[in-house]
Amino acid sequence: MLSERMNEALNVQANRELYSSYLYLSMSYYFRSTGFGGFAGWMRVQAGEELVHTMKLLDYIAASGGRAKMLAVEAPQQSWESPQQAFQHVWDHERAVTRMIHELVAVAESESDAATRGFLQWYVDEQVEEEESSDDVLKRVLAAGSDPGALKAADEELGKRGFRFPRGFQMFP
Ligand code: FEO
């Protein structure tokens, strides 16, 4: 059974994950409108992953006897000055999300909620991967600079990203 404080903190994190999905969708359509179909595809996969992160939290709240609530989602930024600026934003955003996950872990620990602490380890590990991949992608795009040929090659490369559901997660149970 979740404490009220734990329920609330998990719910707020679900809202932040949904905001992340919305932010990456915004970047996806920004790239689509600027002719970078590969970057748009990469962001679309990223947005899908964030939706899964949202639902995984809400599923956990529901399965633990809590109440999953849908909170208002803030409108994200709509455009960026360059692909580099957008990917820098991804990197900064993921670092901020890591801090939020660590704060959530601290709440679980202060509530002596071992089950939620165990559940959150998936998010702790996921953030290590998220930071690594957003760092790799940022470096890739920064290296391309403003050279159209190099940017086109980066766009094609990033467009190959595929989507995988996390093990055990069912989108349509
Ligand atoms: Fe779900 Fe990218 O943090």
CSV table of C-alpha atoms and ligand atoms in Angstrom, one decimal:
chain,number,residue,atom,x,y,z
A,1,MET,CA,0.0,0.0,0.0
A,2,LEU,CA,1.3,3.4,-0.9
A,3,SER,CA,1.4,6.3,1.5
A,4,GLU,CA,-0.4,9.4,0.4
A,5,ARG,CA,3.0,11.2,0.0
A,6,MET,CA,4.4,8.4,-2.1
A,7,ASN,CA,1.3,8.2,-4.3
A,8,GLU,CA,1.5,12.0,-4.9
A,9,ALA,CA,5.2,11.9,-5.7
A,10,LEU,CA,4.8,9.1,-8.2
A,11,ASN,CA,1.9,10.8,-9.8
A,12,VAL,CA,3.9,14.1,-10.2
A,13,GLN,CA,6.7,12.1,-11.8
A,14,ALA,CA,4.2,10.4,-14.2
A,15,ASN,CA,3.1,14.0,-15.2
A,16,ARG,CA,6.8,14.9,-15.8
A,17,GLU,CA,7.3,11.9,-18.0
A,18,LEU,CA,4.2,12.8,-20.0
A,19,TYR,CA,5.6,16.3,-20.3
A,20,SER,CA,8.8,14.7,-21.6
A,21,SER,CA,6.8,12.8,-24.2
A,22,TYR,CA,5.0,16.0,-25.3
A,23,LEU,CA,8.4,17.9,-25.5
A,24,TYR,CA,9.9,15.3,-27.7
A,25,LEU,CA,6.8,15.2,-29.9
A,26,SER,CA,7.1,18.9,-30.2
A,27,MET,CA,10.7,18.5,-31.3
A,28,SER,CA,9.6,15.7,-33.7
A,29,TYR,CA,7.2,18.0,-35.5
A,30,TYR,CA,9.7,20.8,-35.5
A,31,PHE,CA,12.2,18.6,-37.3
A,32,ARG,CA,9.5,17.4,-39.7
A,33,SER,CA,8.7,21.0,-40.6
A,34,THR,CA,12.4,21.8,-41.1
A,35,GLY,CA,13.1,18.8,-43.4
A,36,PHE,CA,14.9,16.6,-41.0
A,37,GLY,CA,12.9,13.4,-41.3
A,38,GLY,CA,15.5,11.2,-39.5
A,39,PHE,CA,15.7,13.5,-36.4
A,40,ALA,CA,11.9,13.7,-36.4
A,41,GLY,CA,11.8,9.9,-36.3
A,42,TRP,CA,14.4,9.7,-33.5
A,43,MET,CA,12.3,12.2,-31.4
A,44,ARG,CA,9.1,10.2,-32.2
A,45,VAL,CA,10.7,7.1,-30.7
A,46,GLN,CA,11.8,9.1,-27.7
A,47,ALA,CA,8.3,10.5,-27.3
A,48,GLY,CA,6.9,6.9,-27.4
A,49,GLU,CA,9.4,5.8,-24.7
A,50,GLU,CA,8.4,8.6,-22.4
A,51,LEU,CA,4.7,7.6,-22.8
A,52,VAL,CA,5.7,4.1,-21.7
A,53,HIS,CA,7.6,5.7,-18.7
A,54,THR,CA,4.4,7.5,-17.8
A,55,MET,CA,2.2,4.5,-18.0
A,56,LYS,CA,4.6,2.3,-16.1
A,57,LEU,CA,4.4,4.7,-13.2
A,58,LEU,CA,0.6,5.0,-13.4
A,59,ASP,CA,0.3,1.1,-13.6
A,60,TYR,CA,2.5,0.8,-10.5
A,61,ILE,CA,0.4,3.3,-8.6
A,62,ALA,CA,-2.8,1.4,-9.6
A,63,ALA,CA,-1.3,-2.0,-8.8
A,64,SER,CA,-0.2,-0.8,-5.4
A,65,GLY,CA,-3.6,0.2,-4.2
A,66,GLY,CA,-3.1,3.9,-5.0
A,67,ARG,CA,-5.0,6.3,-7.2
A,68,ALA,CA,-3.5,7.2,-10.6
A,69,LYS,CA,-4.5,10.8,-11.4
A,70,MET,CA,-4.1,12.7,-14.7
A,71,LEU,CA,-2.6,16.1,-14.0
A,72,ALA,CA,-2.5,19.0,-16.4
A,73,VAL,CA,0.4,18.9,-18.9
A,74,GLU,CA,2.3,22.1,-19.6
A,75,ALA,CA,2.8,23.2,-23.2
A,76,PRO,CA,6.3,22.5,-24.4
A,77,GLN,CA,8.6,24.8,-26.4
A,78,GLN,CA,7.6,24.8,-30.1
A,79,SER,CA,10.7,25.6,-32.0
A,80,TRP,CA,14.5,25.7,-31.8
A,81,GLU,CA,17.2,27.7,-33.6
A,82,SER,CA,19.0,24.6,-34.9
A,83,PRO,CA,19.3,20.8,-34.5
A,84,GLN,CA,22.2,21.4,-32.2
A,85,GLN,CA,20.1,23.6,-29.9
A,86,ALA,CA,17.3,21.0,-29.8
A,87,PHE,CA,19.6,18.1,-29.0
A,88,GLN,CA,21.3,20.2,-26.3
A,89,HIS,CA,17.8,20.7,-24.9
A,90,VAL,CA,17.3,16.9,-24.9
A,91,TRP,CA,20.5,16.4,-23.0
A,92,ASP,CA,19.7,19.2,-20.4
A,93,HIS,CA,16.2,17.8,-20.0
A,94,GLU,CA,17.4,14.2,-19.4
A,95,ARG,CA,19.9,15.4,-16.7
A,96,ALA,CA,17.0,17.2,-15.0
A,97,VAL,CA,14.9,14.1,-15.2
A,98,THR,CA,17.7,12.1,-13.5
A,99,ARG,CA,17.7,14.5,-10.6
A,100,MET,CA,13.9,14.1,-10.3
A,101,ILE,CA,14.2,10.3,-10.2
A,102,HIS,CA,16.8,10.5,-7.5
A,103,GLU,CA,14.5,12.8,-5.5
A,104,LEU,CA,11.7,10.2,-5.9
A,105,VAL,CA,14.1,7.5,-4.6
A,106,ALA,CA,14.8,9.7,-1.6
A,107,VAL,CA,11.0,10.0,-0.9
A,108,ALA,CA,10.7,6.1,-1.1
A,109,GLU,CA,13.6,5.7,1.3
A,110,SER,CA,12.2,8.3,3.7
A,111,GLU,CA,8.9,6.5,3.6
A,112,SER,CA,10.6,3.2,4.3
A,113,ASP,CA,8.8,1.9,1.1
A,114,ALA,CA,11.0,-0.9,0.0
A,115,ALA,CA,8.7,-2.0,-2.8
A,116,THR,CA,8.6,1.4,-4.4
A,117,ARG,CA,12.4,1.8,-3.9
A,118,GLY,CA,12.8,-1.5,-5.8
A,119,PHE,CA,10.4,-0.5,-8.6
A,120,LEU,CA,12.3,2.8,-9.0
A,121,GLN,CA,15.6,1.1,-9.7
A,122,TRP,CA,14.4,0.5,-13.3
A,123,TYR,CA,14.1,4.3,-13.7
A,124,VAL,CA,17.5,4.9,-12.1
A,125,ASP,CA,19.1,2.5,-14.6
A,126,GLU,CA,17.0,3.9,-17.5
A,127,GLN,CA,18.3,7.4,-16.8
A,128,VAL,CA,21.9,6.2,-17.0
A,129,GLU,CA,21.1,5.0,-20.5
A,130,GLU,CA,19.1,8.1,-21.4
A,131,GLU,CA,22.0,10.3,-20.4
A,132,GLU,CA,24.5,8.2,-22.4
A,133,SER,CA,22.3,8.2,-25.5
A,134,SER,CA,21.4,11.9,-25.4
A,135,ASP,CA,25.1,12.7,-24.9
A,136,ASP,CA,26.1,10.5,-27.9
A,137,VAL,CA,23.5,12.0,-30.1
A,138,LEU,CA,24.4,15.6,-29.1
A,139,LYS,CA,28.1,14.9,-29.9
A,140,ARG,CA,27.1,13.4,-33.2
A,141,VAL,CA,25.0,16.5,-34.2
A,142,LEU,CA,27.6,19.0,-32.8
A,143,ALA,CA,30.3,17.3,-34.9
A,144,ALA,CA,28.1,17.8,-38.1
A,145,GLY,CA,28.0,21.5,-37.3
A,146,SER,CA,26.3,23.5,-40.0
A,147,ASP,CA,27.7,21.4,-42.9
A,148,PRO,CA,24.6,20.4,-44.9
A,149,GLY,CA,26.1,17.1,-46.0
A,150,ALA,CA,27.2,16.1,-42.5
A,151,LEU,CA,23.8,17.0,-41.1
A,152,LYS,CA,22.1,15.0,-43.8
A,153,ALA,CA,24.3,12.0,-42.9
A,154,ALA,CA,23.5,12.4,-39.1
A,155,ASP,CA,19.8,12.8,-40.0
A,156,GLU,CA,19.8,9.5,-41.9
A,157,GLU,CA,21.7,7.7,-39.1
A,158,LEU,CA,19.5,8.8,-36.3
A,159,GLY,CA,16.4,8.0,-38.4
A,160,LYS,CA,17.3,4.3,-38.1
A,161,ARG,CA,16.4,4.2,-34.4
A,162,GLY,CA,13.9,1.5,-33.5
A,163,PHE,CA,11.4,1.2,-30.7
A,164,ARG,CA,11.4,-1.5,-28.0
A,165,PHE,CA,9.0,-1.9,-25.1
A,166,PRO,CA,10.7,-2.5,-21.8
A,167,ARG,CA,10.6,-6.2,-20.7
A,168,GLY,CA,7.4,-7.1,-18.9
A,169,PHE,CA,5.5,-3.9,-20.0
A,170,GLN,CA,2.2,-4.4,-21.8
A,171,MET,CA,0.8,-1.4,-23.6
A,172,PHE,CA,-2.5,-3.3,-24.2
A,173,PRO,CA,-2.8,-5.8,-21.4
B,1,FEO,FE1,11.6,9.1,-18.9
B,1,FEO,FE2,13.8,10.4,-20.6
B,1,FEO,O1,13.1,10.2,-19.0
